[in-house]
mmCIF file of C-alpha atoms and ligand atoms in Angstrom:
data_model
loop_
_atom_site.group_PDB
_atom_site.id
_atom_site.type_symbol
_atom_site.label_atom_id
_atom_site.label_comp_id
_atom_site.label_asym_id
_atom_site.label_seq_id
_atom_site.Cartn_x
_atom_site.Cartn_y
_atom_site.Cartn_z
ATOM 1 C CA MET A 1026 -9.617 -3.444 16.013
ATOM 2 C CA ILE A 1027 -7.698 -6.688 15.537
ATOM 3 C CA SER A 1028 -4.354 -7.338 17.107
ATOM 4 C CA LEU A 1029 -2.107 -10.084 15.743
ATOM 5 C CA SER A 1030 1.017 -11.331 17.464
ATOM 6 C CA ASN A 1031 3.677 -13.999 17.120
ATOM 7 C CA ARG A 1032 5.698 -15.875 19.738
ATOM 8 C CA LYS A 1033 8.535 -13.310 19.580
ATOM 9 C CA GLY A 1034 6.137 -10.578 20.679
ATOM 10 C CA ASP A 1035 5.894 -8.770 17.329
ATOM 11 C CA VAL A 1036 2.510 -7.105 16.854
ATOM 12 C CA VAL A 1037 0.290 -6.014 13.966
ATOM 13 C CA VAL A 1038 -2.832 -3.899 14.400
ATOM 14 C CA VAL A 1039 -5.568 -3.915 11.749
ATOM 15 C CA LEU A 1040 -8.739 -1.833 11.713
ATOM 16 C CA GLU A 1041 -11.970 -2.994 10.117
ATOM 17 C CA HIS A 1042 -12.169 0.461 8.494
ATOM 18 C CA GLY A 1043 -10.574 -0.148 5.091
ATOM 19 C CA ALA A 1044 -8.886 -3.267 6.523
ATOM 20 C CA THR A 1045 -6.082 -0.799 7.198
ATOM 21 C CA ILE A 1046 -3.015 -2.116 8.989
ATOM 22 C CA THR A 1047 -2.074 0.782 11.281
ATOM 23 C CA SER A 1048 0.878 -0.673 13.155
ATOM 24 C CA TRP A 1049 3.597 -3.277 12.570
ATOM 25 C CA ILE A 1050 5.986 -3.591 15.486
ATOM 26 C CA VAL A 1051 8.947 -5.916 14.859
ATOM 27 C CA GLY A 1052 11.700 -6.405 17.431
ATOM 28 C CA GLY A 1053 10.104 -3.654 19.538
ATOM 29 C CA LYS A 1054 10.328 -1.102 16.688
ATOM 30 C CA GLU A 1055 7.358 0.466 14.887
ATOM 31 C CA ARG A 1056 7.840 0.130 11.141
ATOM 32 C CA LEU A 1057 4.783 1.909 9.736
ATOM 33 C CA TYR A 1058 4.048 5.605 9.788
ATOM 34 C CA CYS A 1059 0.519 6.437 10.938
ATOM 35 C CA SER A 1060 -0.351 10.104 11.283
ATOM 36 C CA PRO A 1061 -1.191 11.126 14.862
ATOM 37 C CA THR A 1062 -3.842 13.486 13.477
ATOM 38 C CA THR A 1063 -5.629 11.049 11.189
ATOM 39 C CA LYS A 1064 -9.258 10.325 12.018
ATOM 40 C CA LEU A 1065 -9.936 6.764 13.112
ATOM 41 C CA ASP A 1066 -13.734 7.063 13.266
ATOM 42 C CA GLY A 1067 -14.363 5.817 9.728
ATOM 43 C CA SER A 1068 -15.206 9.255 8.318
ATOM 44 C CA THR A 1069 -12.053 9.503 6.181
ATOM 45 C CA PRO A 1070 -9.400 7.103 4.854
ATOM 46 C CA ILE A 1071 -6.593 6.564 7.334
ATOM 47 C CA ARG A 1072 -3.480 8.651 6.680
ATOM 48 C CA GLY A 1073 -0.842 6.062 7.283
ATOM 49 C CA GLY A 1074 -0.302 2.381 7.844
ATOM 50 C CA ILE A 1075 -1.316 0.295 4.846
ATOM 51 C CA PRO A 1076 -4.592 1.461 3.282
ATOM 52 C CA LEU A 1077 -5.820 -0.565 0.287
ATOM 53 C CA VAL A 1078 -6.417 1.214 -3.005
ATOM 54 C CA PHE A 1079 -9.123 -0.466 -5.114
ATOM 55 C CA PRO A 1080 -10.575 -0.355 -7.766
ATOM 56 C CA GLN A 1081 -8.978 2.924 -8.948
ATOM 57 C CA PHE A 1082 -5.500 4.318 -8.337
ATOM 58 C CA GLY A 1083 -5.462 8.126 -8.283
ATOM 59 C CA HIS A 1084 -7.976 9.833 -10.549
ATOM 60 C CA GLY A 1085 -8.983 7.863 -13.618
ATOM 61 C CA SER A 1086 -11.697 6.374 -15.742
ATOM 62 C CA ILE A 1087 -12.412 3.256 -13.646
ATOM 63 C CA CYS A 1088 -14.429 5.023 -10.966
ATOM 64 C CA THR A 1089 -15.032 8.552 -9.804
ATOM 65 C CA THR A 1090 -13.481 8.277 -6.337
ATOM 66 C CA LYS A 1091 -9.765 9.061 -5.991
ATOM 67 C CA HIS A 1092 -7.942 5.890 -4.907
ATOM 68 C CA GLY A 1093 -11.252 4.006 -5.089
ATOM 69 C CA PHE A 1094 -13.419 3.102 -2.134
ATOM 70 C CA ALA A 1095 -11.808 0.102 -0.394
ATOM 71 C CA ARG A 1096 -9.852 2.322 2.007
ATOM 72 C CA SER A 1097 -13.107 3.960 3.134
ATOM 73 C CA GLN A 1098 -15.315 0.892 3.580
ATOM 74 C CA PRO A 1099 -15.799 -1.294 6.650
ATOM 75 C CA PHE A 1100 -14.473 -4.816 6.022
ATOM 76 C CA ALA A 1101 -15.986 -7.891 7.650
ATOM 77 C CA ILE A 1102 -13.767 -10.238 9.615
ATOM 78 C CA ASP A 1103 -13.979 -13.626 7.947
ATOM 79 C CA ASN A 1104 -11.637 -15.520 10.175
ATOM 80 C CA VAL A 1105 -9.016 -14.911 12.866
ATOM 81 C CA ASN A 1106 -6.597 -17.709 13.628
ATOM 82 C CA GLU A 1107 -7.853 -18.315 17.191
ATOM 83 C CA ARG A 1108 -5.102 -20.749 18.071
ATOM 84 C CA LYS A 1109 -2.066 -18.807 16.934
ATOM 85 C CA LYS A 1110 -3.568 -15.287 16.772
ATOM 86 C CA ASN A 1111 -1.140 -14.377 13.996
ATOM 87 C CA SER A 1112 -3.461 -14.086 10.998
ATOM 88 C CA VAL A 1113 -6.785 -12.670 9.930
ATOM 89 C CA THR A 1114 -8.868 -12.791 6.774
ATOM 90 C CA MET A 1115 -11.085 -9.834 5.939
ATOM 91 C CA ILE A 1116 -13.733 -9.438 3.279
ATOM 92 C CA LEU A 1117 -15.269 -6.587 1.326
ATOM 93 C CA VAL A 1118 -18.204 -7.178 -1.018
ATOM 94 C CA ASP A 1119 -20.197 -4.814 -3.205
ATOM 95 C CA SER A 1120 -22.881 -2.756 -1.498
ATOM 96 C CA ILE A 1121 -25.261 0.070 -2.334
ATOM 97 C CA GLU A 1122 -22.402 2.445 -1.436
ATOM 98 C CA THR A 1123 -19.773 0.811 -3.697
ATOM 99 C CA LYS A 1124 -22.212 0.441 -6.591
ATOM 100 C CA LYS A 1125 -22.843 4.201 -6.542
ATOM 101 C CA VAL A 1126 -19.299 4.723 -7.853
ATOM 102 C CA TRP A 1127 -18.523 1.354 -9.482
ATOM 103 C CA ASN A 1128 -21.473 -0.704 -10.608
ATOM 104 C CA TYR A 1129 -20.065 -4.231 -10.308
ATOM 105 C CA LYS A 1130 -20.532 -7.221 -8.026
ATOM 106 C CA PHE A 1131 -17.274 -8.355 -6.462
ATOM 107 C CA LYS A 1132 -15.647 -9.936 -3.447
ATOM 108 C CA LEU A 1133 -12.254 -8.829 -2.124
ATOM 109 C CA LYS A 1134 -10.632 -11.282 0.259
ATOM 110 C CA TYR A 1135 -7.626 -10.023 2.200
ATOM 111 C CA ARG A 1136 -5.469 -12.291 4.311
ATOM 112 C CA ILE A 1137 -2.863 -10.806 6.661
ATOM 113 C CA VAL A 1138 -0.267 -13.016 8.337
ATOM 114 C CA LEU A 1139 2.322 -11.946 10.885
ATOM 115 C CA GLU A 1140 4.981 -14.598 10.344
ATOM 116 C CA GLU A 1141 7.085 -16.081 13.133
ATOM 117 C CA ASP A 1142 10.163 -14.139 11.956
ATOM 118 C CA GLY A 1143 8.190 -10.858 12.100
ATOM 119 C CA SER A 1144 7.645 -10.465 8.371
ATOM 120 C CA LEU A 1145 4.198 -9.387 7.255
ATOM 121 C CA THR A 1146 2.417 -11.182 4.429
ATOM 122 C CA SER A 1147 -0.616 -9.602 2.765
ATOM 123 C CA ALA A 1148 -2.476 -11.624 0.143
ATOM 124 C CA VAL A 1149 -5.444 -10.413 -1.840
ATOM 125 C CA ALA A 1150 -7.959 -12.276 -3.983
ATOM 126 C CA ILE A 1151 -10.433 -10.279 -6.068
ATOM 127 C CA TYR A 1152 -13.439 -12.140 -7.459
ATOM 128 C CA ASN A 1153 -15.570 -10.782 -10.256
ATOM 129 C CA LEU A 1154 -19.149 -11.793 -9.398
ATOM 130 C CA SER A 1155 -20.681 -9.694 -12.184
ATOM 131 C CA ASN A 1156 -21.935 -10.906 -15.541
ATOM 132 C CA GLU A 1157 -19.337 -8.886 -17.400
ATOM 133 C CA ALA A 1158 -15.596 -8.213 -17.231
ATOM 134 C CA PHE A 1159 -14.281 -5.309 -15.161
ATOM 135 C CA ARG A 1160 -11.055 -3.360 -15.082
ATOM 136 C CA PHE A 1161 -9.419 -2.470 -11.784
ATOM 137 C CA ASP A 1162 -6.277 -1.140 -10.104
ATOM 138 C CA PHE A 1163 -5.040 -2.531 -6.820
ATOM 139 C CA LEU A 1164 -2.350 -1.073 -4.568
ATOM 140 C CA PHE A 1165 -0.972 -1.408 -1.043
ATOM 141 C CA HIS A 1166 -0.541 2.277 -0.109
ATOM 142 C CA SER A 1167 2.126 1.447 2.493
ATOM 143 C CA TYR A 1168 3.441 4.298 4.665
ATOM 144 C CA PHE A 1169 6.798 3.367 6.214
ATOM 145 C CA LEU A 1170 8.377 5.077 9.193
ATOM 146 C CA ILE A 1171 11.945 6.131 8.402
ATOM 147 C CA GLY A 1172 14.695 7.806 10.428
ATOM 148 C CA THR A 1173 15.025 10.798 8.105
ATOM 149 C CA THR A 1174 14.349 11.303 4.400
ATOM 150 C CA ARG A 1175 18.096 11.915 3.907
ATOM 151 C CA ASP A 1176 18.901 8.306 4.790
ATOM 152 C CA LEU A 1177 16.461 6.609 2.420
ATOM 153 C CA LYS A 1178 17.788 4.693 -0.590
ATOM 154 C CA VAL A 1179 15.340 2.627 -2.625
ATOM 155 C CA ARG A 1180 17.303 0.001 -4.538
ATOM 156 C CA SER A 1181 16.458 -2.491 -7.290
ATOM 157 C CA LEU A 1182 14.843 0.005 -9.689
ATOM 158 C CA LYS A 1183 17.786 0.828 -11.993
ATOM 159 C CA GLY A 1184 16.719 0.208 -15.595
ATOM 160 C CA CYS A 1185 12.979 0.470 -14.829
ATOM 161 C CA LYS A 1186 10.860 3.085 -16.532
ATOM 162 C CA TYR A 1187 8.730 5.458 -14.485
ATOM 163 C CA LEU A 1188 6.162 8.201 -14.806
ATOM 164 C CA ASP A 1189 7.253 11.206 -12.842
ATOM 165 C CA GLY A 1190 5.217 13.811 -11.028
ATOM 166 C CA VAL A 1191 1.580 14.331 -10.415
ATOM 167 C CA GLU A 1192 0.746 14.882 -14.082
ATOM 168 C CA ARG A 1193 2.558 11.702 -15.079
ATOM 169 C CA LYS A 1194 2.995 12.661 -18.699
ATOM 170 C CA LYS A 1195 6.551 11.606 -19.424
ATOM 171 C CA LEU A 1196 8.023 8.114 -19.198
ATOM 172 C CA GLU A 1197 11.624 8.236 -17.945
ATOM 173 C CA MET A 1198 14.310 5.620 -17.345
ATOM 174 C CA GLU A 1199 15.828 5.129 -13.901
ATOM 175 C CA THR A 1200 19.590 5.335 -14.309
ATOM 176 C CA CYS A 1201 20.623 5.518 -10.651
ATOM 177 C CA GLU A 1202 21.598 2.586 -8.433
ATOM 178 C CA TYR A 1203 19.130 3.878 -5.891
ATOM 179 C CA VAL A 1204 16.294 6.410 -5.662
ATOM 180 C CA VAL A 1205 16.474 9.115 -3.002
ATOM 181 C CA ILE A 1206 14.160 11.860 -1.768
ATOM 182 C CA ASP A 1207 15.805 14.983 -3.092
ATOM 183 C CA ASP A 1208 14.457 17.749 -0.825
ATOM 184 C CA LYS A 1209 11.225 17.996 -2.815
ATOM 185 C CA GLU A 1210 8.029 16.033 -3.361
ATOM 186 C CA ILE A 1211 8.569 12.695 -5.042
ATOM 187 C CA ASP A 1212 5.601 11.000 -6.725
ATOM 188 C CA ARG A 1213 6.592 8.357 -9.275
ATOM 189 C CA ILE A 1214 5.070 5.217 -10.708
ATOM 190 C CA TYR A 1215 7.747 2.671 -11.651
ATOM 191 C CA ILE A 1216 6.596 0.037 -14.099
ATOM 192 C CA ASN A 1217 7.608 -3.564 -14.642
ATOM 193 C CA VAL A 1218 9.621 -3.640 -11.424
ATOM 194 C CA PRO A 1219 11.401 -6.731 -10.031
ATOM 195 C CA SER A 1220 9.413 -8.938 -7.668
ATOM 196 C CA GLU A 1221 11.973 -8.239 -4.950
ATOM 197 C CA ILE A 1222 12.802 -4.660 -3.972
ATOM 198 C CA SER A 1223 14.905 -3.409 -1.102
ATOM 199 C CA ALA A 1224 15.102 -0.029 0.565
ATOM 200 C CA ASP A 1225 17.839 1.086 2.902
ATOM 201 C CA PHE A 1226 16.324 3.065 5.784
ATOM 202 C CA GLY A 1227 19.704 4.134 7.152
ATOM 203 C CA LYS A 1228 21.908 3.211 10.082
ATOM 204 C CA ASP A 1229 19.947 1.613 12.941
ATOM 205 C CA HIS A 1230 16.803 1.451 10.799
ATOM 206 C CA GLY A 1231 17.664 -1.567 8.687
ATOM 207 C CA MET A 1232 16.925 -2.663 5.157
ATOM 208 C CA LEU A 1233 13.334 -3.190 4.081
ATOM 209 C CA CYS A 1234 12.758 -6.088 1.720
ATOM 210 C CA ILE A 1235 9.538 -6.239 -0.290
ATOM 211 C CA ARG A 1236 8.604 -9.375 -2.198
ATOM 212 C CA THR A 1237 5.559 -9.252 -4.404
ATOM 213 C CA GLU A 1238 3.282 -11.488 -6.374
ATOM 214 C CA ASN A 1239 1.444 -10.142 -9.412
ATOM 215 C CA LEU A 1240 2.219 -6.526 -8.544
ATOM 216 C CA LYS A 1241 4.354 -5.133 -11.346
ATOM 217 C CA ASP A 1242 4.242 -1.431 -10.467
ATOM 218 C CA MET A 1243 5.645 0.520 -7.568
ATOM 219 C CA VAL A 1244 4.805 4.047 -6.477
ATOM 220 C CA ILE A 1245 7.226 6.112 -4.418
ATOM 221 C CA TRP A 1246 5.661 9.088 -2.682
ATOM 222 C CA ASN A 1247 6.759 11.677 -0.167
ATOM 223 C CA PRO A 1248 4.708 14.892 -0.057
ATOM 224 C CA TRP A 1249 7.569 17.094 1.167
ATOM 225 C CA LYS A 1250 6.993 20.376 2.970
ATOM 226 C CA ASN A 1251 4.255 22.247 1.081
ATOM 227 C CA LYS A 1252 2.045 19.288 0.156
ATOM 228 C CA CYS A 1253 2.370 17.948 3.705
ATOM 229 C CA ALA A 1254 1.301 21.319 5.114
ATOM 230 C CA SER A 1255 -1.784 21.193 2.885
ATOM 231 C CA LEU A 1256 -2.861 17.792 4.251
ATOM 232 C CA SER A 1257 -5.295 18.367 7.086
ATOM 233 C CA ASP A 1258 -4.671 14.916 8.550
ATOM 234 C CA MET A 1259 -0.873 15.029 8.874
ATOM 235 C CA PRO A 1260 1.329 17.247 11.100
ATOM 236 C CA ASP A 1261 3.376 19.758 9.089
ATOM 237 C CA GLY A 1262 6.820 18.282 9.746
ATOM 238 C CA ASP A 1263 5.946 14.603 9.479
ATOM 239 C CA TYR A 1264 6.976 14.302 5.820
ATOM 240 C CA GLU A 1265 10.519 13.997 7.166
ATOM 241 C CA LYS A 1266 9.854 10.663 8.798
ATOM 242 C CA MET A 1267 7.782 8.787 6.240
ATOM 243 C CA VAL A 1268 7.871 7.381 2.759
ATOM 244 C CA CYS A 1269 5.202 5.544 0.818
ATOM 245 C CA LEU A 1270 6.452 2.530 -1.133
ATOM 246 C CA GLU A 1271 3.331 1.221 -2.811
ATOM 247 C CA CYS A 1272 3.258 -2.091 -4.629
ATOM 248 C CA ALA A 1273 0.582 -2.035 -7.260
ATOM 249 C CA THR A 1274 -1.022 -3.325 -10.374
ATOM 250 C CA THR A 1275 -2.018 -0.254 -12.311
ATOM 251 C CA LEU A 1276 0.082 0.341 -15.438
ATOM 252 C CA THR A 1277 2.212 -2.648 -16.446
ATOM 253 C CA LEU A 1278 -0.428 -5.354 -16.674
ATOM 254 C CA PRO A 1279 -3.944 -4.941 -18.028
ATOM 255 C CA THR A 1280 -6.022 -5.855 -15.010
ATOM 256 C CA LEU A 1281 -9.142 -6.878 -16.839
ATOM 257 C CA LEU A 1282 -10.982 -9.515 -14.859
ATOM 258 C CA GLU A 1283 -13.476 -11.698 -16.710
ATOM 259 C CA ALA A 1284 -16.897 -12.518 -15.245
ATOM 260 C CA ASN A 1285 -16.438 -15.224 -12.583
ATOM 261 C CA GLY A 1286 -12.670 -14.684 -12.731
ATOM 262 C CA CYS A 1287 -10.311 -14.300 -9.805
ATOM 263 C CA TRP A 1288 -7.129 -12.211 -9.562
ATOM 264 C CA ARG A 1289 -4.550 -12.822 -6.829
ATOM 265 C CA GLY A 1290 -1.682 -10.650 -5.689
ATOM 266 C CA GLY A 1291 0.248 -9.841 -2.572
ATOM 267 C CA GLN A 1292 3.343 -8.670 -0.795
ATOM 268 C CA THR A 1293 5.625 -9.808 2.008
ATOM 269 C CA ILE A 1294 7.601 -7.150 3.836
ATOM 270 C CA SER A 1295 10.477 -7.818 6.199
ATOM 271 C CA PHE A 1296 13.532 -6.117 7.685
ATOM 272 C CA ASP A 1297 17.207 -7.097 7.713
ATOM 273 C CA PHE A 1298 19.749 -5.341 9.879
HETATM 274 O O1 TA6 B 1480 0.268 7.225 -4.125
HETATM 275 C C1 TA6 B 1480 0.720 8.518 -4.300
HETATM 276 C C2 TA6 B 1480 -0.466 9.420 -4.314
HETATM 277 O O2 TA6 B 1480 -1.348 9.083 -5.343
HETATM 278 C C3 TA6 B 1480 0.029 10.871 -4.423
HETATM 279 O O3 TA6 B 1480 -0.219 11.426 -5.689
HETATM 280 C C4 TA6 B 1480 -0.622 11.557 -3.277
HETATM 281 O O4 TA6 B 1480 -1.165 12.770 -3.420
HETATM 282 C C5 TA6 B 1480 -1.213 10.498 -2.479
HETATM 283 O O5 TA6 B 1480 -1.186 9.295 -3.093
HETATM 284 C C6 TA6 B 1480 -2.047 10.653 -1.290
HETATM 285 O O6 TA6 B 1480 -3.374 10.635 -1.718
HETATM 286 P P1 TA6 B 1480 -4.538 10.851 -0.689
HETATM 287 O O7 TA6 B 1480 -5.798 10.704 -1.489
HETATM 288 O O8 TA6 B 1480 -4.398 9.763 0.337
HETATM 289 O O9 TA6 B 1480 -4.337 12.203 -0.094
#
């Protein structure tokens, strides 16, 4: 476990397992949802925090594992900023395990910085070390802690197209000023989204601001009652206090990486009151 801090006393906790950020405390307030019943022993992906999805989002033709394997693999710590203790770089490379489901050589470098103002910067570089091009998805599967689902308003998406629902068959246009959770599961992939998105978490919970680089898609997910009850690693009622806002590259841009190529992307998240 790695703990990062800044001079204000904000704290970020990262686990080697999946390089998953499990806690982000700014101004004394936890901002990420991490399920109290998730396993932390490396046997399953962590339900909460910010797991990394790579090289496949959902089920698809890139590899056979849902949401890929990065969230289930132990990352190596490449470097912790010993002087300031506010950043860490973590690395995942191909192994016998990863090649079983995706037969490519790669390096994924992940740098996490807790900035002095409490914002959290996550930057990823993916290197193709194979002799041929590969296709990949990448996504920050961020689980945010919210006051209640009723208060959530995700702004900045009016005019963007999205695929709705689990089957994701129909492309629709967002016509509302803001997206809300409407007393049922929401599971949408917005495409070609702005590089700055804000989400109102309600009175006393502030406004989340997400700035991205090279991540043109955004998934909004809340499992609601029934799906939540079917998840063995999340308490039944916890859907009411979380939302996933997941910045991604999966649909808008073709993420084909040439041999010896490098792709970079990232996000910075911060809160305004
Ligand atoms: O990102 C949204 C999503 O793909 C949903 O469809 C949903 O079921 C979910 O992620 C959680 O997936 P998981 O494999 O972590 O249970």
